[in-house]
JSON list of C-alpha atoms in Angstrom, two decimals:
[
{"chain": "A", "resi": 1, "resn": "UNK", "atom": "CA", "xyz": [-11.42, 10.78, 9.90]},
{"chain": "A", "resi": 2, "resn": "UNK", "atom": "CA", "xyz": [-11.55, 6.95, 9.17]},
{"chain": "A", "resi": 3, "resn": "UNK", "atom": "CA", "xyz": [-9.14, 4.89, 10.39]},
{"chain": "A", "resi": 4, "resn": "UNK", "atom": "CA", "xyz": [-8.75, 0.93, 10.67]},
{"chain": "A", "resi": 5, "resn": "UNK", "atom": "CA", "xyz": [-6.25, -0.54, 13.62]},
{"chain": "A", "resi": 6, "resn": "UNK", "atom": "CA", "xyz": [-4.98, -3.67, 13.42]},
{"chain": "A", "resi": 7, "resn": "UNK", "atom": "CA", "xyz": [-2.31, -4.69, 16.07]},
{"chain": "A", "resi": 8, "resn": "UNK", "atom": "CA", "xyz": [-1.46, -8.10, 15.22]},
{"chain": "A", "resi": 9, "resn": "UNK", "atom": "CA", "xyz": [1.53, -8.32, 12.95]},
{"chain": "A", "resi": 10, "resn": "UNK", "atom": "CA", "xyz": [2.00, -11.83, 12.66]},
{"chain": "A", "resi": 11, "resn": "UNK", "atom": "CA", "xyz": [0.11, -14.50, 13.77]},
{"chain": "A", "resi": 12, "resn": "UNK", "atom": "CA", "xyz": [1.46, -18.09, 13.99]},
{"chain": "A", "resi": 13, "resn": "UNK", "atom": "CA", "xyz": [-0.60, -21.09, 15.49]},
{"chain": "A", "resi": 14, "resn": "UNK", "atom": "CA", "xyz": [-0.63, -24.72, 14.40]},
{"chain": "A", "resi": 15, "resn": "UNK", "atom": "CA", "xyz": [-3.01, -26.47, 12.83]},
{"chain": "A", "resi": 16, "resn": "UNK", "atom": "CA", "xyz": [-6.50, -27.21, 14.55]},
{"chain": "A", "resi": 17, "resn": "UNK", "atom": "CA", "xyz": [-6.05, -24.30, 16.98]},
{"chain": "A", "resi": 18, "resn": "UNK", "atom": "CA", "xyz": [-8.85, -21.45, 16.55]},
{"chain": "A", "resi": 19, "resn": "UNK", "atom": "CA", "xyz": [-7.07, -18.16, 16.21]},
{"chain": "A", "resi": 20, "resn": "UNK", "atom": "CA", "xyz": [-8.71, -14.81, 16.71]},
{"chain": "A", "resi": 21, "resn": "UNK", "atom": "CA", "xyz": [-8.00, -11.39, 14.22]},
{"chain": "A", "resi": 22, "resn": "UNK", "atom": "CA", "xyz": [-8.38, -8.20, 16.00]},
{"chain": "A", "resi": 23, "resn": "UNK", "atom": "CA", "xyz": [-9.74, -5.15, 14.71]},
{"chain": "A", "resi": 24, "resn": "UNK", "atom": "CA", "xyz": [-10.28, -1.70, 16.15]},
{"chain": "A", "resi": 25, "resn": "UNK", "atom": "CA", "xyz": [-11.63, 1.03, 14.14]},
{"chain": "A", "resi": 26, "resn": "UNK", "atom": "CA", "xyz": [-12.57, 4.82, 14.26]},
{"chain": "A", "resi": 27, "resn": "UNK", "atom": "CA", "xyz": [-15.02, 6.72, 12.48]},
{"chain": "A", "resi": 28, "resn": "UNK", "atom": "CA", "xyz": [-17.51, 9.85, 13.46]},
{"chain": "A", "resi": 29, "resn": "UNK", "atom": "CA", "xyz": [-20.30, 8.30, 11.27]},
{"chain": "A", "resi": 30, "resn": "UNK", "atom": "CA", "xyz": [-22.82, 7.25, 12.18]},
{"chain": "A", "resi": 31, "resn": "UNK", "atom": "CA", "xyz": [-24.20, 5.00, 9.54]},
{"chain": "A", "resi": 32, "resn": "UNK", "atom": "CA", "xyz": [-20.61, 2.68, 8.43]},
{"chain": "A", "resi": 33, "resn": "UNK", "atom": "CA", "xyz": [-19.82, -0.79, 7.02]},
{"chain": "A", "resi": 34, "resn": "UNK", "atom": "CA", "xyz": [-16.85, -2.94, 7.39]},
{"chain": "A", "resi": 35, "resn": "UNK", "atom": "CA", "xyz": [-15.35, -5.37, 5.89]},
{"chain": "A", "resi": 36, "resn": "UNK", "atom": "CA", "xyz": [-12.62, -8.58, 6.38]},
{"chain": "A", "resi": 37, "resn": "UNK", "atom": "CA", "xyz": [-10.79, -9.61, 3.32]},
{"chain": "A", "resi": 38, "resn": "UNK", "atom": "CA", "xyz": [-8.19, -12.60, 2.61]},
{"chain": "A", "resi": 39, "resn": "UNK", "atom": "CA", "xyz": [-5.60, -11.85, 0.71]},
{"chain": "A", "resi": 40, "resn": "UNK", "atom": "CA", "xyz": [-3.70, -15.53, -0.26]},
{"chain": "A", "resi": 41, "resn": "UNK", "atom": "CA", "xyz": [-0.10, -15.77, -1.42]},
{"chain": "A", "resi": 42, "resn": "UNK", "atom": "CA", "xyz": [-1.14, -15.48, -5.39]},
{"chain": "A", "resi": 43, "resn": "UNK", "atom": "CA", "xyz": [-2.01, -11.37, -4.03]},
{"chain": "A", "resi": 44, "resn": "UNK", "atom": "CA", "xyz": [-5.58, -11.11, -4.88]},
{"chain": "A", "resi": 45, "resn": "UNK", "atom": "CA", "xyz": [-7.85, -9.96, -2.12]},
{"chain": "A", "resi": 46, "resn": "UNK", "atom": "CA", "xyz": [-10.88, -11.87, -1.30]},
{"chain": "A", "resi": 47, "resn": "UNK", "atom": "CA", "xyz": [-14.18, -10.77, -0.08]},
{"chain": "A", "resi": 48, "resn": "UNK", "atom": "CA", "xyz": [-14.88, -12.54, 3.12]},
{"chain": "A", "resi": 49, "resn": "UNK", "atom": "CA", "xyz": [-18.26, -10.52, 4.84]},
{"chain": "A", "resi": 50, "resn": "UNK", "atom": "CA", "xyz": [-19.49, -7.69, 4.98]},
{"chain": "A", "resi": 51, "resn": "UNK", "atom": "CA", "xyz": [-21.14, -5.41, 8.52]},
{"chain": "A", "resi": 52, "resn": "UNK", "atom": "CA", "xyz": [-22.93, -2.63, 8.64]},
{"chain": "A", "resi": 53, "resn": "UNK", "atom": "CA", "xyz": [-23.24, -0.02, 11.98]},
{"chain": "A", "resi": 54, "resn": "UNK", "atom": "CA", "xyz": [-27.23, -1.27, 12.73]},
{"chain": "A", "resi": 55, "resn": "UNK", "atom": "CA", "xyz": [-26.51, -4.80, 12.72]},
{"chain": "A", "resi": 56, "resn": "UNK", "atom": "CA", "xyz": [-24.46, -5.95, 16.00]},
{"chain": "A", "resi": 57, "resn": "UNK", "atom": "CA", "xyz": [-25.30, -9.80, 15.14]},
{"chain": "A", "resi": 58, "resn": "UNK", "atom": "CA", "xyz": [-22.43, -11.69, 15.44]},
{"chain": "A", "resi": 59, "resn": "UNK", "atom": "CA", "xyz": [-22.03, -14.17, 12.37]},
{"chain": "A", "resi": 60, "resn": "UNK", "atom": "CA", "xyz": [-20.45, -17.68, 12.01]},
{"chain": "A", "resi": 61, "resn": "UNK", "atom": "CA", "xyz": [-20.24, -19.10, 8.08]},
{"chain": "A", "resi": 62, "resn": "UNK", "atom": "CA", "xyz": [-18.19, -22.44, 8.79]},
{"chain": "A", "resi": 63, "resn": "UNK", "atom": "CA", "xyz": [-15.30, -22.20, 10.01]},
{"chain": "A", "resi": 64, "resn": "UNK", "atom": "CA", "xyz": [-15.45, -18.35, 10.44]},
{"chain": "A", "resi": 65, "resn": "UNK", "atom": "CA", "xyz": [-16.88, -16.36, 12.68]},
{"chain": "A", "resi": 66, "resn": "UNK", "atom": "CA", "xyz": [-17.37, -12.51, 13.26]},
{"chain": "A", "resi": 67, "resn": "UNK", "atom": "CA", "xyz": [-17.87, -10.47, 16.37]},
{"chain": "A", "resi": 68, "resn": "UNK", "atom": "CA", "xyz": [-18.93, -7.03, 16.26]},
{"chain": "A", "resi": 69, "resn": "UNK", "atom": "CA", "xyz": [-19.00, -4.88, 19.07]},
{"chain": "A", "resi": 70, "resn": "UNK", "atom": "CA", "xyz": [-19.88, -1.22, 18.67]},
{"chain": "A", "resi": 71, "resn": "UNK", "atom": "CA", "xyz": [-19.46, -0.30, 22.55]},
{"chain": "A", "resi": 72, "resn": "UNK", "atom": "CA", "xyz": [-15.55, -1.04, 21.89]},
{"chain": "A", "resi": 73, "resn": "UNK", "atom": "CA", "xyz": [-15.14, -0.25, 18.05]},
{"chain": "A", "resi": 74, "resn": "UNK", "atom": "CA", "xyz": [-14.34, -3.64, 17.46]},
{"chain": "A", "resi": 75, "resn": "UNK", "atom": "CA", "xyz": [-15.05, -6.13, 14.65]},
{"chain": "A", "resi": 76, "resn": "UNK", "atom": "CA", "xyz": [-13.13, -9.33, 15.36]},
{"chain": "A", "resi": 77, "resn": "UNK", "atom": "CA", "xyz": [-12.21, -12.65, 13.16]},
{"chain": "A", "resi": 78, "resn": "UNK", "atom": "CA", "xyz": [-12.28, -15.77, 14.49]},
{"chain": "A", "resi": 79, "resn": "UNK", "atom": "CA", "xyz": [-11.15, -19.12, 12.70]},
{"chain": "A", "resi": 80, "resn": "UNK", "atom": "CA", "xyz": [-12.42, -22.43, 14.38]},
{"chain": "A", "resi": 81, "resn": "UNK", "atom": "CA", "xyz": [-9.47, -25.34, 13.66]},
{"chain": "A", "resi": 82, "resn": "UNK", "atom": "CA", "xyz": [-7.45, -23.24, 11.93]},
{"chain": "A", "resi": 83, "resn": "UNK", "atom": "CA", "xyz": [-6.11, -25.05, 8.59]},
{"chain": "A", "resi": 84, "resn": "UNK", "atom": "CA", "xyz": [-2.95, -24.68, 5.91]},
{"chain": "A", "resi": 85, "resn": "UNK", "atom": "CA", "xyz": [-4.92, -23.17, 3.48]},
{"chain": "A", "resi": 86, "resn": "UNK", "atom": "CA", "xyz": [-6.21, -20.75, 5.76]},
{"chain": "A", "resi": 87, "resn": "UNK", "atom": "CA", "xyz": [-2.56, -18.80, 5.51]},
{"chain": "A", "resi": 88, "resn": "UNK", "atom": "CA", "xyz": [-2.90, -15.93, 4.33]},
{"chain": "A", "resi": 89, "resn": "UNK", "atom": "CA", "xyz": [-3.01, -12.00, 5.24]},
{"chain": "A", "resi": 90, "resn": "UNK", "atom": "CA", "xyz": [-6.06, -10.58, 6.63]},
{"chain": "A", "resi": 91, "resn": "UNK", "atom": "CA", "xyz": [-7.28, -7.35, 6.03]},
{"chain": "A", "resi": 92, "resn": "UNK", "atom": "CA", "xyz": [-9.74, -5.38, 8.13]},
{"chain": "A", "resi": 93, "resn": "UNK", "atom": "CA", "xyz": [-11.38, -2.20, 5.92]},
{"chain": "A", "resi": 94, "resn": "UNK", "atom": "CA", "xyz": [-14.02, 0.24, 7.01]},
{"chain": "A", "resi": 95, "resn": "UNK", "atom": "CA", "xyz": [-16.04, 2.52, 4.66]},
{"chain": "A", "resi": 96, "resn": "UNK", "atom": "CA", "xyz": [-18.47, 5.76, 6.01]},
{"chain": "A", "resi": 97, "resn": "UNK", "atom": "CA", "xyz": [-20.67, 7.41, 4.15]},
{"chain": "A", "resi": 98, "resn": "UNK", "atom": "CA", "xyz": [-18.96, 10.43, 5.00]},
{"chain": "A", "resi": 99, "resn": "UNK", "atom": "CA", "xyz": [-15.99, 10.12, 3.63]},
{"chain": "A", "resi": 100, "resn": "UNK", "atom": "CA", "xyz": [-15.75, 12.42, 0.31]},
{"chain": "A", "resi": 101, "resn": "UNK", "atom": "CA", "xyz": [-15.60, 9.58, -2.17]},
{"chain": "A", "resi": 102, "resn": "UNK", "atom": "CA", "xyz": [-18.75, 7.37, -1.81]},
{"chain": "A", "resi": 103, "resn": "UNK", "atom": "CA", "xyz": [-17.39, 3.31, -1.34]},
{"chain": "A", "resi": 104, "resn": "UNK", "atom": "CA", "xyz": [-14.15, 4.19, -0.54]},
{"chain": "A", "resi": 105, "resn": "UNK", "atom": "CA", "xyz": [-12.53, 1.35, 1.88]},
{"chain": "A", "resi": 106, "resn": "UNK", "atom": "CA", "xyz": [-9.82, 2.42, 4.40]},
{"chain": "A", "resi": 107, "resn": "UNK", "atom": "CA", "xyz": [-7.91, -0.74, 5.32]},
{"chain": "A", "resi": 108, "resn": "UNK", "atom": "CA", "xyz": [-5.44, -1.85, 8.33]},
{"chain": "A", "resi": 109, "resn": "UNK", "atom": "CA", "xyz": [-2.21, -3.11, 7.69]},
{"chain": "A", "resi": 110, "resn": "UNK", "atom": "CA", "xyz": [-3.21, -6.62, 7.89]},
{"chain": "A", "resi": 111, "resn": "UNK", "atom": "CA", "xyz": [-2.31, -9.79, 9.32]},
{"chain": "A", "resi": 112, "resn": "UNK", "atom": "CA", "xyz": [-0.31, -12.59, 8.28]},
{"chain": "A", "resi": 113, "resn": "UNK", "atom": "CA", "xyz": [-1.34, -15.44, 9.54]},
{"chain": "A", "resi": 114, "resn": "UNK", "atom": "CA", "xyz": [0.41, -18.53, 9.49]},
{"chain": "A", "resi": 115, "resn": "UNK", "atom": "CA", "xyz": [-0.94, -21.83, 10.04]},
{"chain": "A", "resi": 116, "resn": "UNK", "atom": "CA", "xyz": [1.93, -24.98, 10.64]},
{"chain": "A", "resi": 117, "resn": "UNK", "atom": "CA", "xyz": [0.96, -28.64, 10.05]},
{"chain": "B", "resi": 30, "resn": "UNK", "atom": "CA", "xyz": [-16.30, -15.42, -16.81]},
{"chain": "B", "resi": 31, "resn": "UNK", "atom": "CA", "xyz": [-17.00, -12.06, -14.27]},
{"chain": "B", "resi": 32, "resn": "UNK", "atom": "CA", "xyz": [-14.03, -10.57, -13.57]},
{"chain": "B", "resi": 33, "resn": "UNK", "atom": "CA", "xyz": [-11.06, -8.14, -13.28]},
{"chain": "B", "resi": 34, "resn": "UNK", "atom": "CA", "xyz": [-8.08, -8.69, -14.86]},
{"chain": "B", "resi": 35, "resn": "UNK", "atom": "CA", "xyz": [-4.92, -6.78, -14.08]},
{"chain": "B", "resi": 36, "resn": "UNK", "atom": "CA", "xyz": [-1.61, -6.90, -16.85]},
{"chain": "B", "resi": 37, "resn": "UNK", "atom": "CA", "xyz": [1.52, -7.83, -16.62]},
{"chain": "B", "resi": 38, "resn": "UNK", "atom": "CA", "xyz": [1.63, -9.63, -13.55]},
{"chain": "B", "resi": 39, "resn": "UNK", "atom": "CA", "xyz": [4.83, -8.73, -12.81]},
{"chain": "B", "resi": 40, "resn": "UNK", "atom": "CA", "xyz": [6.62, -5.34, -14.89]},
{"chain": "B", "resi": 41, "resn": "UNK", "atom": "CA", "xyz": [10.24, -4.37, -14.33]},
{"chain": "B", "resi": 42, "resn": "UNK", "atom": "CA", "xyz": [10.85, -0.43, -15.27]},
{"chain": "B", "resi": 43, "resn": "UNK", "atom": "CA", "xyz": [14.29, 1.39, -15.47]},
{"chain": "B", "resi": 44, "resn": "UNK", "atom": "CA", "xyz": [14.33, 4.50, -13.37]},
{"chain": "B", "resi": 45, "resn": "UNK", "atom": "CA", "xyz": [13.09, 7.43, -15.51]},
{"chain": "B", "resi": 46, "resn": "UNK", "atom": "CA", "xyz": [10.55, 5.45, -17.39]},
{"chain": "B", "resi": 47, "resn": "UNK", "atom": "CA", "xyz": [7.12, 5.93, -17.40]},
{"chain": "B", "resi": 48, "resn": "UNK", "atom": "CA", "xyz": [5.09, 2.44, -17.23]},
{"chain": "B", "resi": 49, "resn": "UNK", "atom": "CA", "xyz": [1.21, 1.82, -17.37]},
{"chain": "B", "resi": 50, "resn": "UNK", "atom": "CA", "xyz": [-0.80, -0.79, -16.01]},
{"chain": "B", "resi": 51, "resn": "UNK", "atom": "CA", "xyz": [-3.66, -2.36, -17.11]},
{"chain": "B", "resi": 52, "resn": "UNK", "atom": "CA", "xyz": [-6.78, -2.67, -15.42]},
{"chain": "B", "resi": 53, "resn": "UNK", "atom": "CA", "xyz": [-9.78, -4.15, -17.14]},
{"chain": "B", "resi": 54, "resn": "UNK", "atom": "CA", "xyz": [-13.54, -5.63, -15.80]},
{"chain": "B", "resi": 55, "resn": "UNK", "atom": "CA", "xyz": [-16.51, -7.29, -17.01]},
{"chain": "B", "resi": 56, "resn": "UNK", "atom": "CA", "xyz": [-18.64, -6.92, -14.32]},
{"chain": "B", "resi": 57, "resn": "UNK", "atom": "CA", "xyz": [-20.24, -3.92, -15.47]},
{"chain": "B", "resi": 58, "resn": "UNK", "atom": "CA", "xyz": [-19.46, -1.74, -12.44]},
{"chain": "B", "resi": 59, "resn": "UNK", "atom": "CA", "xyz": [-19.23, 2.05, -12.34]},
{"chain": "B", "resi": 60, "resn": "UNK", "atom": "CA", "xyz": [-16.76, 2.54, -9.91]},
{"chain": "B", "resi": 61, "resn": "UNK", "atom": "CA", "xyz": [-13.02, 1.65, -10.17]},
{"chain": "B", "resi": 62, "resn": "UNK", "atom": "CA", "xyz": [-10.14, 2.40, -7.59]},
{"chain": "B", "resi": 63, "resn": "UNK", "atom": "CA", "xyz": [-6.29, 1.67, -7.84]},
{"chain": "B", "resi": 64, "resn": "UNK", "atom": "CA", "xyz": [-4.39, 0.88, -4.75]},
{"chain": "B", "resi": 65, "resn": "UNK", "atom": "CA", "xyz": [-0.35, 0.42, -3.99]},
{"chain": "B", "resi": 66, "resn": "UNK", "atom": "CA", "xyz": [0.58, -1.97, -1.37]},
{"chain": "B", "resi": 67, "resn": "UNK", "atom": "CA", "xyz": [4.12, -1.85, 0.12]},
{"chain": "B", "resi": 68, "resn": "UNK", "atom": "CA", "xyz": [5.23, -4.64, 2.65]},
{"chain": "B", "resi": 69, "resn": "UNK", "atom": "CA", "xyz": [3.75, -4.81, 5.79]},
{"chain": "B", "resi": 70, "resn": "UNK", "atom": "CA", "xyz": [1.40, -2.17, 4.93]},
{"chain": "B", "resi": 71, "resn": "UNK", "atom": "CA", "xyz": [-2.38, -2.05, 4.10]},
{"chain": "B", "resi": 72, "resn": "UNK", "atom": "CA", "xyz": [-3.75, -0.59, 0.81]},
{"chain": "B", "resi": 73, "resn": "UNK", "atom": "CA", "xyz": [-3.43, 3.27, 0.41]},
{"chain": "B", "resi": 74, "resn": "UNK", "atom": "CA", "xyz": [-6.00, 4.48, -2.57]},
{"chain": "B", "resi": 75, "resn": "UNK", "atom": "CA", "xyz": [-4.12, 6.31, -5.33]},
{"chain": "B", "resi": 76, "resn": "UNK", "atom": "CA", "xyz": [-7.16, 6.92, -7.55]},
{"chain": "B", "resi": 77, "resn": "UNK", "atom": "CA", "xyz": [-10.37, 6.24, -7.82]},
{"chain": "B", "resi": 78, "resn": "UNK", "atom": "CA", "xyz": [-13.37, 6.56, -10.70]},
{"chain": "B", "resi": 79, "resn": "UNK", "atom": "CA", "xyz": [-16.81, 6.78, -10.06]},
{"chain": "B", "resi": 80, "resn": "UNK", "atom": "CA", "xyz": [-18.55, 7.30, -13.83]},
{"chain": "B", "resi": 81, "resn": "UNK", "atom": "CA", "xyz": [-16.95, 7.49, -17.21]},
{"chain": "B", "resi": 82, "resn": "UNK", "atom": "CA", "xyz": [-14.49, 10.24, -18.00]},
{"chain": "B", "resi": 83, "resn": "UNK", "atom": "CA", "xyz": [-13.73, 11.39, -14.59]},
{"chain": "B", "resi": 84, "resn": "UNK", "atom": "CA", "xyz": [-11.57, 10.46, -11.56]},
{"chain": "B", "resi": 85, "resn": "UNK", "atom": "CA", "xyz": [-10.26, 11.88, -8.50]},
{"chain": "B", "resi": 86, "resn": "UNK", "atom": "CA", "xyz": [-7.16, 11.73, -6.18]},
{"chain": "B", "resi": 87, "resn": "UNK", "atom": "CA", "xyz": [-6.64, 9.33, -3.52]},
{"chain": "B", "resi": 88, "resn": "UNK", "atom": "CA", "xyz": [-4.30, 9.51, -0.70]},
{"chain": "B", "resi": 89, "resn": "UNK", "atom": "CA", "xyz": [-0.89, 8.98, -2.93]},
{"chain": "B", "resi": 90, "resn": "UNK", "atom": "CA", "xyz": [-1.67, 10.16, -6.27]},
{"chain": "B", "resi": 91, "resn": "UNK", "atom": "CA", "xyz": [1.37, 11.96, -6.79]},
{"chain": "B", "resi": 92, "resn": "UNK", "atom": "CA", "xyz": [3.66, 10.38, -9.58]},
{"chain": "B", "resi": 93, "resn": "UNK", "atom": "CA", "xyz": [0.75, 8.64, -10.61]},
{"chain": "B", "resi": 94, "resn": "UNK", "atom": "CA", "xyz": [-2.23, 9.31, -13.45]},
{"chain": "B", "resi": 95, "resn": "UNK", "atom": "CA", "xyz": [-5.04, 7.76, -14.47]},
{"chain": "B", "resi": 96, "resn": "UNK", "atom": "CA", "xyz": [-7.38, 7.86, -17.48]},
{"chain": "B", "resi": 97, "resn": "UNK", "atom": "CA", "xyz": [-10.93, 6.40, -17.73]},
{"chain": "B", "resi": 98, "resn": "UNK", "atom": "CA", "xyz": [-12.03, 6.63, -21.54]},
{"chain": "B", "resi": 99, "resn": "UNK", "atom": "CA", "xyz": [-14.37, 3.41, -20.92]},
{"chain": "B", "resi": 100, "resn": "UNK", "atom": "CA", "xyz": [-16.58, 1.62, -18.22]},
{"chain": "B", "resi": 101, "resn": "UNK", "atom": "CA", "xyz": [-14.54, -1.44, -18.68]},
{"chain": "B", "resi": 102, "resn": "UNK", "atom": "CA", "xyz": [-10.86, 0.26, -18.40]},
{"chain": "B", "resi": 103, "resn": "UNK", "atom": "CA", "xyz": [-9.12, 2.07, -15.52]},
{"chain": "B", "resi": 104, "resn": "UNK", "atom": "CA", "xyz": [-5.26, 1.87, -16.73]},
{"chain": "B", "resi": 105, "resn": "UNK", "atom": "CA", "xyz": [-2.53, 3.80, -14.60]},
{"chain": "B", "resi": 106, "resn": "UNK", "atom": "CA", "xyz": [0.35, 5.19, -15.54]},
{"chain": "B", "resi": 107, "resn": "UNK", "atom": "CA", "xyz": [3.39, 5.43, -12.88]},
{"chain": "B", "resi": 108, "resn": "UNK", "atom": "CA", "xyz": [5.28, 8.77, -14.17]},
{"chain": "B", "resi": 109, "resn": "UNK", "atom": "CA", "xyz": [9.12, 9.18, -13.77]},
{"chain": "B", "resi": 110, "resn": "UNK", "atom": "CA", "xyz": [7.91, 11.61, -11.16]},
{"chain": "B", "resi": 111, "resn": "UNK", "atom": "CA", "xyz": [7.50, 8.99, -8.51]},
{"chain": "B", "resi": 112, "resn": "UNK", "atom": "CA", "xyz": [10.00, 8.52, -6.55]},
{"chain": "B", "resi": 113, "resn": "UNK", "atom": "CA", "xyz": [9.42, 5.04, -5.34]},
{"chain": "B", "resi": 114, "resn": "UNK", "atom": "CA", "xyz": [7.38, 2.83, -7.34]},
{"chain": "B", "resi": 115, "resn": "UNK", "atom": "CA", "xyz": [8.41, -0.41, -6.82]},
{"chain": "B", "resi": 116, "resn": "UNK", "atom": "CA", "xyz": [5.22, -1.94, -4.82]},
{"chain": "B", "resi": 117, "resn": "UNK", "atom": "CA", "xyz": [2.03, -4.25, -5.23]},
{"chain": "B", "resi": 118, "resn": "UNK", "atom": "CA", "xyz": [-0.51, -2.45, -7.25]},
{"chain": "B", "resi": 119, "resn": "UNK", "atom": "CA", "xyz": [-3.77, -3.73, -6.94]},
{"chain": "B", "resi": 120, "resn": "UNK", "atom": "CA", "xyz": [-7.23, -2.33, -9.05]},
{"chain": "B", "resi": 121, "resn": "UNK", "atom": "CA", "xyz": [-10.81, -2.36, -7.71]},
{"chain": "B", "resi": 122, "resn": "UNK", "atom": "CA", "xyz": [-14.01, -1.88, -9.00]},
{"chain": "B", "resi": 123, "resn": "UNK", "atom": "CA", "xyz": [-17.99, -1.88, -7.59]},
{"chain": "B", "resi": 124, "resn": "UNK", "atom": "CA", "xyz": [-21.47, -1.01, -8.13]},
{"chain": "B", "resi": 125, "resn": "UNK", "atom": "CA", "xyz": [-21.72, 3.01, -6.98]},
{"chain": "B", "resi": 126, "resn": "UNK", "atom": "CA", "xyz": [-24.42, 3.91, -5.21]},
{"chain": "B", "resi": 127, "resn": "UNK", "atom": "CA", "xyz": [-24.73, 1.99, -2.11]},
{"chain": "B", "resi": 128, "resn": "UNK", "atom": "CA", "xyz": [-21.42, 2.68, 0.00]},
{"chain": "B", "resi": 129, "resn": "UNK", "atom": "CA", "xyz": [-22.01, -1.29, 1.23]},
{"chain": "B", "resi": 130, "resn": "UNK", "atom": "CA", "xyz": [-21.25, -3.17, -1.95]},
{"chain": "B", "resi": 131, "resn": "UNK", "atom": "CA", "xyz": [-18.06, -4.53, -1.58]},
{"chain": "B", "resi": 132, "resn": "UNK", "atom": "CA", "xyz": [-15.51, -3.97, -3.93]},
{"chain": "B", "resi": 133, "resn": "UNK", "atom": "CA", "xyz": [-13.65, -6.53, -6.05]},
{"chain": "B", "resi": 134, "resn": "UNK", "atom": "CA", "xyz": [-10.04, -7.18, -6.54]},
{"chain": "B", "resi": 135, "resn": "UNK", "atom": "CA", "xyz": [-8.20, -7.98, -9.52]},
{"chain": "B", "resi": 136, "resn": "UNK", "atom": "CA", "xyz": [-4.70, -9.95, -8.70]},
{"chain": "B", "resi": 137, "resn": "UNK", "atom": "CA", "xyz": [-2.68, -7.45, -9.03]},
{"chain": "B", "resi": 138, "resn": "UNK", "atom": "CA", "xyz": [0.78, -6.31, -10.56]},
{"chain": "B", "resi": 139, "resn": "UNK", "atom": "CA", "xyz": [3.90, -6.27, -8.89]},
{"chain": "B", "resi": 140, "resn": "UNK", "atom": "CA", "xyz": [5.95, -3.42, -10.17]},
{"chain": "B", "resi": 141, "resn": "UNK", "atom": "CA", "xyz": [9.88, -2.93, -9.82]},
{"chain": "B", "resi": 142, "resn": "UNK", "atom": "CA", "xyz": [12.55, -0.54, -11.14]},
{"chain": "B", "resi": 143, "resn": "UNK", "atom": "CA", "xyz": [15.49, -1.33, -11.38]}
]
């Protein structure tokens, strides 16, 4: 079974901080691929990045970075000086290639994040 | 522009009614999914479509059908037989194949019954 933990309800920090996402996951594949998305007030998701099980590289792209860490089944979000627009909810997903239906995500229950002036 | 576009972005139903949404993209992708979000909840899949005239379940596909007559179009119908539809319904699509490729979102329609 797939499943996608995230344990952060809410998040609230104030501008310029760096806040961290956490994200736990669970799968009995071997070969896997997960995924952060942004989903803004207007409701529609956004890609953010993509990770598959062979690649352990953390990756920074601005103000974001990822850490991926397959000894604890962990694929974390960090944002460097957090900003207004970077409100939004957060949502970790996970796809296997053994799940029955090819490309199908299994999300968390995402984060709100809230970022004060 | 590429894109998915979802319709109406907001749809009010009286109890008993059956309602469809739209769900329509240009990106030329095989696969198309349709997920309800409740609050504080992540997205559970109600259907999904890998190739022209067929579809399977997701996890919550009771009260729900589907129908996928073209590439472009992945419409879903929320039957009188569901017993609580008022939620976030968001459509997906991707390339198949590769289970790597992302998929992409349209906005959305927020459904409520009165």
């Amino acid at each position: 079974a797939q499943k996608v933990t995230q344990a952060q309800t809410e998040i609230s920090v104030v501008e310029k901080e760096d806040v961290t996402l956490d994200c736990v996951y669970e799968t009995r594949d071997t070969t896997y691929y997960l995924f952060w998305y942004k989903q803004p007030p207007s409701g529609e998701l956004v890609f953010l990045i993509r990770r598959n099980s062979f690649d352990e590289q953390n990756e920074i792209s601005g103000r974001y970075s990822w850490n991926f860490q397959k000894s604890t089944s962990s694929f974390n979000f960090t944002i460097t000086a957090s900003q207004v627009v970077d409100s939004a909810v957060y949502f970790c997903a996970l796809s296997a290639l053994g799940g029955s239906t090819l490309g199908r995500l299994y999300f968390g229950r995402g984060t709100q994040l809230t970022v004060w002036p | 522009d590429g894109g998915i576009t979802q319709s109406p972005k907001y749809l009010f139903r009286k109890e008993g009614q059956n309602v469809t949404l739209s769900c329509e993209q240009n990106l030329n992708h095989d696969a198309m999914y349709w997920y309800r979000q409740d609050p504080g909840q992540g997205l559970r899949l109600i259907y999904y479509s890998q190739i022209v005239n067929d579809f399977q379940k997701g996890d919550i596909a009771e009260g729900y059908s589907v129908s996928r007559e073209k590439k472009e179009s992945f419409p879903l119908t929320v039957t009188s037989a569901q017993k609580n539809p008022t939620a976030f319904y968001l459509c997906a699509s991707r390339t198949s194949g590769a289970s790597y490729n992302e998929q992409f979102f349209g906005p959305g329609t927020r459904l409520t019954v009165l």
